[in-house]
Structures are given as C-alpha cells and as structure tokens.
Amino acid sequence: STLSDEEHKSVMKYCVERVAGRVPVIAGTGSNDTNYGLQLSQYAEKIGVDALMLVTPYYNKTTQRGLIKHYQMIADNVSTPMILYNVPSRTGMKIEADTIIELSNHKNIVAMKDATGDIGYAAEVLSRITNDDFVIYSGNDDMIVPILSLGGVGVISVVSNVLPGQTHDLVMKYLEGDIEGSRKLQLGLLNFIQSLFIETNP
C-alpha cells in the first residue's frame, strides 16, 4: 500500500518475468481512484498477469451503486479475469451481497476474495450466486474450512507466505474428501497464528 506507482509496476513486472508461466500470477490493481485502478489493471494485463485482484475503494465509502459502476468501468475495459477483494476491516467499505450478485454476472468478474470474517455473509452469497463460473476464495486463514464447506474453492492466504505446504495441503485434503485431515490442519494453523500473535504482543 506504500509503494509508488513506479515501484508497484516494477514488482508486478518482475514477478511475471520471474515466474515465467510456471504458476498463475494475480496482480493487486485496486484503488479508490477508478481511473488509476483501470490504468494499473491495463498495465498488469499488458505485461501478462493471469488475473487482477481489486480491493474495494478505501476511504471514499461510495454507495453500493457507485461500487458497481467502479468495478464495471474497469471490467469493461480489460479482458483479464478480475477477483473482487472484500475486506471491510481494512477499507471501511463492504461489498454487500446484492452487489456481489450483480457483479458476478459480468463476464470478466470471476471471483471474490472474502475477508469479511462473516460466515453468514459467505453463506448468503454462495446460496444466491447463479453464475456457476463465479467462485469464492476465503480471505481469512482462520476460515478456510468453513468457506470450503459452503462451496468456496480455496484461499488467497497470508499465512501461506510462511507455511505454503500446510496451507496447500489443508485445501487439497478438503477438496479430495479428507475432511478430518483438513479440519486438523485448520486447527493447527489457528494455533500457529495464535502463537505468532502472542509472541509479537507479549
């Protein structure tokens, strides 16, 4: 969030070149400035990212209709798949269920990273989505199994930066039917996160 425009673009370009097609690259191109978000998204598309992730506009606190126009403006002008990033604790702005339902019907908007921490919200969205191509990822490491149990497809994770193998196995065990194995890994992950919190906040 503190990178300059030049630094942001440089990081994205380096990542695409370094990965060289081995795994998908998702670039964070969201902004509270619609035009800047569009410019950044078009740049990311030009350098070959596989998907764009756009956080809700922060600080501005637009209406839900304004939020729809914001995302549609960008989606109408790129061809790269877009993931909406719903994290109201960081932005002060929530994508309401009705808004997600409407945006999910845009051909370029393919997923949401749900970091609301509200399992009821996730359940409502997943029960109402009619576009089978639109999916939800958990955005909270403590809610991976709950989101998967409702029909989510994975996690866009923080803790995976330090525990990539365990996070991968947690998701794959669930998707392959080993619910108990996945549950144990989820609880182990929670214990690890809690221990980090205790160590950094004595």
GROMACS .gro file of C-alpha atoms in nm:
model
  202
    1SER     CA    1   0.000   0.000   0.000
    2THR     CA    2   0.301   0.231   0.036
    3LEU     CA    3   0.467   0.152  -0.297
    4SER     CA    4   0.500   0.431  -0.551
    5ASP     CA    5   0.337   0.378  -0.889
    6GLU     CA    6   0.677   0.300  -1.042
    7GLU     CA    7   0.761   0.051  -0.766
    8HIS     CA    8   0.422  -0.118  -0.792
    9LYS     CA    9   0.461  -0.170  -1.165
   10SER     CA   10   0.818  -0.287  -1.124
   11VAL     CA   11   0.718  -0.552  -0.869
   12MET     CA   12   0.442  -0.685  -1.094
   13LYS     CA   13   0.670  -0.698  -1.399
   14TYR     CA   14   0.949  -0.870  -1.208
   15CYS     CA   15   0.705  -1.130  -1.072
   16VAL     CA   16   0.565  -1.213  -1.416
   17GLU     CA   17   0.914  -1.247  -1.563
   18ARG     CA   18   1.050  -1.449  -1.271
   19VAL     CA   19   0.755  -1.691  -1.261
   20ALA     CA   20   0.771  -1.733  -1.640
   21GLY     CA   21   0.436  -1.908  -1.666
   22ARG     CA   22   0.506  -2.178  -1.404
   23VAL     CA   23   0.216  -2.069  -1.180
   24PRO     CA   24  -0.060  -1.810  -1.224
   25VAL     CA   25   0.022  -1.453  -1.121
   26ILE     CA   26  -0.256  -1.245  -0.965
   27ALA     CA   27  -0.177  -0.873  -0.952
   28GLY     CA   28  -0.330  -0.638  -0.698
   29THR     CA   29  -0.451  -0.341  -0.901
   30GLY     CA   30  -0.728  -0.198  -0.685
   31SER     CA   31  -0.755   0.169  -0.595
   32ASN     CA   32  -1.001   0.420  -0.454
   33ASP     CA   33  -0.942   0.612  -0.779
   34THR     CA   34  -1.132   0.433  -1.057
   35ASN     CA   35  -0.918   0.578  -1.336
   36TYR     CA   36  -0.594   0.482  -1.164
   37GLY     CA   37  -0.728   0.133  -1.091
   38LEU     CA   38  -0.810   0.098  -1.460
   39GLN     CA   39  -0.467   0.222  -1.573
   40LEU     CA   40  -0.291  -0.014  -1.332
   41SER     CA   41  -0.511  -0.305  -1.443
   42GLN     CA   42  -0.439  -0.235  -1.809
   43TYR     CA   43  -0.066  -0.221  -1.735
   44ALA     CA   44  -0.083  -0.554  -1.549
   45GLU     CA   45  -0.273  -0.704  -1.840
   46LYS     CA   46  -0.014  -0.575  -2.086
   47ILE     CA   47   0.275  -0.743  -1.900
   48GLY     CA   48   0.089  -1.075  -1.892
   49VAL     CA   49  -0.059  -1.135  -1.548
   50ASP     CA   50  -0.315  -1.414  -1.525
   51ALA     CA   51  -0.571  -1.231  -1.309
   52LEU     CA   52  -0.635  -0.900  -1.138
   53MET     CA   53  -0.740  -0.857  -0.776
   54LEU     CA   54  -0.914  -0.531  -0.692
   55VAL     CA   55  -0.974  -0.424  -0.335
   56THR     CA   56  -1.282  -0.215  -0.266
   57PRO     CA   57  -1.224   0.161  -0.284
   58TYR     CA   58  -1.093   0.265   0.057
   59TYR     CA   59  -1.165   0.588   0.245
   60ASN     CA   60  -1.416   0.720  -0.011
   61LYS     CA   61  -1.702   0.499   0.118
   62THR     CA   62  -1.900   0.504  -0.205
   63THR     CA   63  -2.258   0.381  -0.230
   64GLN     CA   64  -2.319   0.025  -0.349
   65ARG     CA   65  -2.434   0.165  -0.686
   66GLY     CA   66  -2.109   0.359  -0.706
   67LEU     CA   67  -1.919   0.042  -0.622
   68ILE     CA   68  -2.091  -0.140  -0.909
   69LYS     CA   69  -2.001   0.141  -1.150
   70HIS     CA   70  -1.641   0.141  -1.025
   71TYR     CA   71  -1.592  -0.231  -1.087
   72GLN     CA   72  -1.789  -0.238  -1.411
   73MET     CA   73  -1.584   0.051  -1.552
   74ILE     CA   74  -1.265  -0.149  -1.501
   75ALA     CA   75  -1.415  -0.484  -1.608
   76ASP     CA   76  -1.549  -0.330  -1.929
   77ASN     CA   77  -1.200  -0.215  -2.028
   78VAL     CA   78  -0.986  -0.521  -1.958
   79SER     CA   79  -1.003  -0.881  -2.073
   80THR     CA   80  -0.805  -1.035  -1.785
   81PRO     CA   81  -1.021  -1.211  -1.520
   82MET     CA   82  -1.095  -0.998  -1.214
   83ILE     CA   83  -1.118  -1.104  -0.849
   84LEU     CA   84  -1.303  -0.868  -0.615
   85TYR     CA   85  -1.135  -0.826  -0.276
   86ASN     CA   86  -1.386  -0.766   0.002
   87VAL     CA   87  -1.202  -0.662   0.322
   88PRO     CA   88  -1.414  -0.405   0.509
   89SER     CA   89  -1.192  -0.410   0.821
   90ARG     CA   90  -0.915  -0.254   0.611
   91THR     CA   91  -1.112  -0.034   0.373
   92GLY     CA   92  -1.425   0.073   0.563
   93MET     CA   93  -1.626  -0.046   0.261
   94LYS     CA   94  -1.817  -0.374   0.226
   95ILE     CA   95  -1.944  -0.527  -0.097
   96GLU     CA   96  -2.300  -0.614   0.000
   97ALA     CA   97  -2.449  -0.946  -0.112
   98ASP     CA   98  -2.683  -0.783  -0.366
   99THR     CA   99  -2.387  -0.602  -0.518
  100ILE     CA  100  -2.181  -0.919  -0.548
  101ILE     CA  101  -2.472  -1.097  -0.714
  102GLU     CA  102  -2.500  -0.823  -0.977
  103LEU     CA  103  -2.125  -0.801  -1.039
  104SER     CA  104  -2.091  -1.180  -1.063
  105ASN     CA  105  -2.280  -1.170  -1.391
  106HIS     CA  106  -2.008  -0.964  -1.564
  107LYS     CA  107  -1.804  -1.192  -1.791
  108ASN     CA  108  -1.470  -1.054  -1.664
  109ILE     CA  109  -1.554  -1.069  -1.291
  110VAL     CA  110  -1.488  -1.429  -1.195
  111ALA     CA  111  -1.433  -1.446  -0.818
  112MET     CA  112  -1.432  -1.280  -0.479
  113LYS     CA  113  -1.174  -1.297  -0.202
  114ASP     CA  114  -1.398  -1.286   0.105
  115ALA     CA  115  -1.215  -1.136   0.402
  116THR     CA  116  -1.526  -1.012   0.579
  117GLY     CA  117  -1.490  -1.271   0.857
  118ASP     CA  118  -1.868  -1.317   0.836
  119ILE     CA  119  -1.965  -1.677   0.762
  120GLY     CA  120  -2.331  -1.578   0.731
  121TYR     CA  121  -2.241  -1.335   0.455
  122ALA     CA  122  -2.045  -1.601   0.269
  123ALA     CA  123  -2.336  -1.843   0.302
  124GLU     CA  124  -2.582  -1.587   0.166
  125VAL     CA  125  -2.364  -1.503  -0.135
  126LEU     CA  126  -2.292  -1.867  -0.220
  127SER     CA  127  -2.661  -1.958  -0.187
  128ARG     CA  128  -2.767  -1.681  -0.426
  129ILE     CA  129  -2.500  -1.692  -0.697
  130THR     CA  130  -2.650  -1.814  -1.024
  131ASN     CA  131  -2.337  -1.784  -1.238
  132ASP     CA  132  -2.158  -2.119  -1.196
  133ASP     CA  133  -1.832  -1.967  -1.325
  134PHE     CA  134  -1.812  -1.723  -1.031
  135VAL     CA  135  -1.625  -1.860  -0.728
  136ILE     CA  136  -1.533  -1.754  -0.376
  137TYR     CA  137  -1.199  -1.783  -0.202
  138SER     CA  138  -1.152  -1.743   0.171
  139GLY     CA  139  -0.957  -1.429   0.250
  140ASN     CA  140  -0.910  -1.527   0.614
  141ASP     CA  141  -0.673  -1.805   0.719
  142ASP     CA  142  -0.894  -1.892   1.017
  143MET     CA  143  -1.197  -1.955   0.793
  144ILE     CA  144  -1.061  -2.174   0.514
  145VAL     CA  145  -1.251  -2.492   0.605
  146PRO     CA  146  -1.577  -2.306   0.685
  147ILE     CA  147  -1.569  -2.132   0.346
  148LEU     CA  148  -1.483  -2.458   0.167
  149SER     CA  149  -1.773  -2.631   0.343
  150LEU     CA  150  -2.013  -2.379   0.190
  151GLY     CA  151  -1.878  -2.423  -0.162
  152GLY     CA  152  -1.571  -2.200  -0.168
  153VAL     CA  153  -1.284  -2.320  -0.386
  154GLY     CA  154  -0.974  -2.223  -0.189
  155VAL     CA  155  -0.794  -1.945  -0.006
  156ILE     CA  156  -0.594  -1.637  -0.101
  157SER     CA  157  -0.382  -1.656   0.209
  158VAL     CA  158  -0.148  -1.458   0.431
  159VAL     CA  159  -0.006  -1.742   0.640
  160SER     CA  160   0.086  -1.936   0.324
  161ASN     CA  161   0.379  -1.697   0.289
  162VAL     CA  162   0.541  -1.880   0.583
  163LEU     CA  163   0.354  -2.214   0.570
  164PRO     CA  164   0.288  -2.275   0.199
  165GLY     CA  165   0.289  -2.654   0.218
  166GLN     CA  166   0.050  -2.678   0.510
  167THR     CA  167  -0.189  -2.426   0.359
  168HIS     CA  168  -0.188  -2.610   0.027
  169ASP     CA  169  -0.246  -2.946   0.197
  170LEU     CA  170  -0.531  -2.807   0.407
  171VAL     CA  171  -0.721  -2.704   0.095
  172MET     CA  172  -0.637  -3.011  -0.112
  173LYS     CA  173  -0.731  -3.254   0.164
  174TYR     CA  174  -1.073  -3.091   0.184
  175LEU     CA  175  -1.126  -3.089  -0.193
  176GLU     CA  176  -1.016  -3.454  -0.215
  177GLY     CA  177  -1.263  -3.561   0.056
  178ASP     CA  178  -1.033  -3.587   0.358
  179ILE     CA  179  -1.245  -3.354   0.570
  180GLU     CA  180  -1.099  -3.472   0.900
  181GLY     CA  181  -0.742  -3.423   0.778
  182SER     CA  182  -0.830  -3.076   0.655
  183ARG     CA  183  -1.001  -2.990   0.983
  184LYS     CA  184  -0.692  -3.090   1.182
  185LEU     CA  185  -0.468  -2.879   0.964
  186GLN     CA  186  -0.707  -2.583   1.001
  187LEU     CA  187  -0.694  -2.609   1.379
  188GLY     CA  188  -0.315  -2.645   1.369
  189LEU     CA  189  -0.298  -2.334   1.153
  190LEU     CA  190  -0.507  -2.144   1.407
  191ASN     CA  191  -0.272  -2.248   1.687
  192PHE     CA  192   0.026  -2.130   1.480
  193ILE     CA  193  -0.136  -1.793   1.406
  194GLN     CA  194  -0.226  -1.751   1.774
  195SER     CA  195   0.131  -1.829   1.880
  196LEU     CA  196   0.262  -1.562   1.643
  197PHE     CA  197   0.019  -1.311   1.787
  198ILE     CA  198   0.128  -1.392   2.143
  199GLU     CA  199   0.497  -1.364   2.052
  200THR     CA  200   0.451  -1.026   1.884
  201ASN     CA  201   0.214  -0.891   2.153
  202PRO     CA  202   0.354  -1.009   2.489
   0.00000   0.00000   0.00000
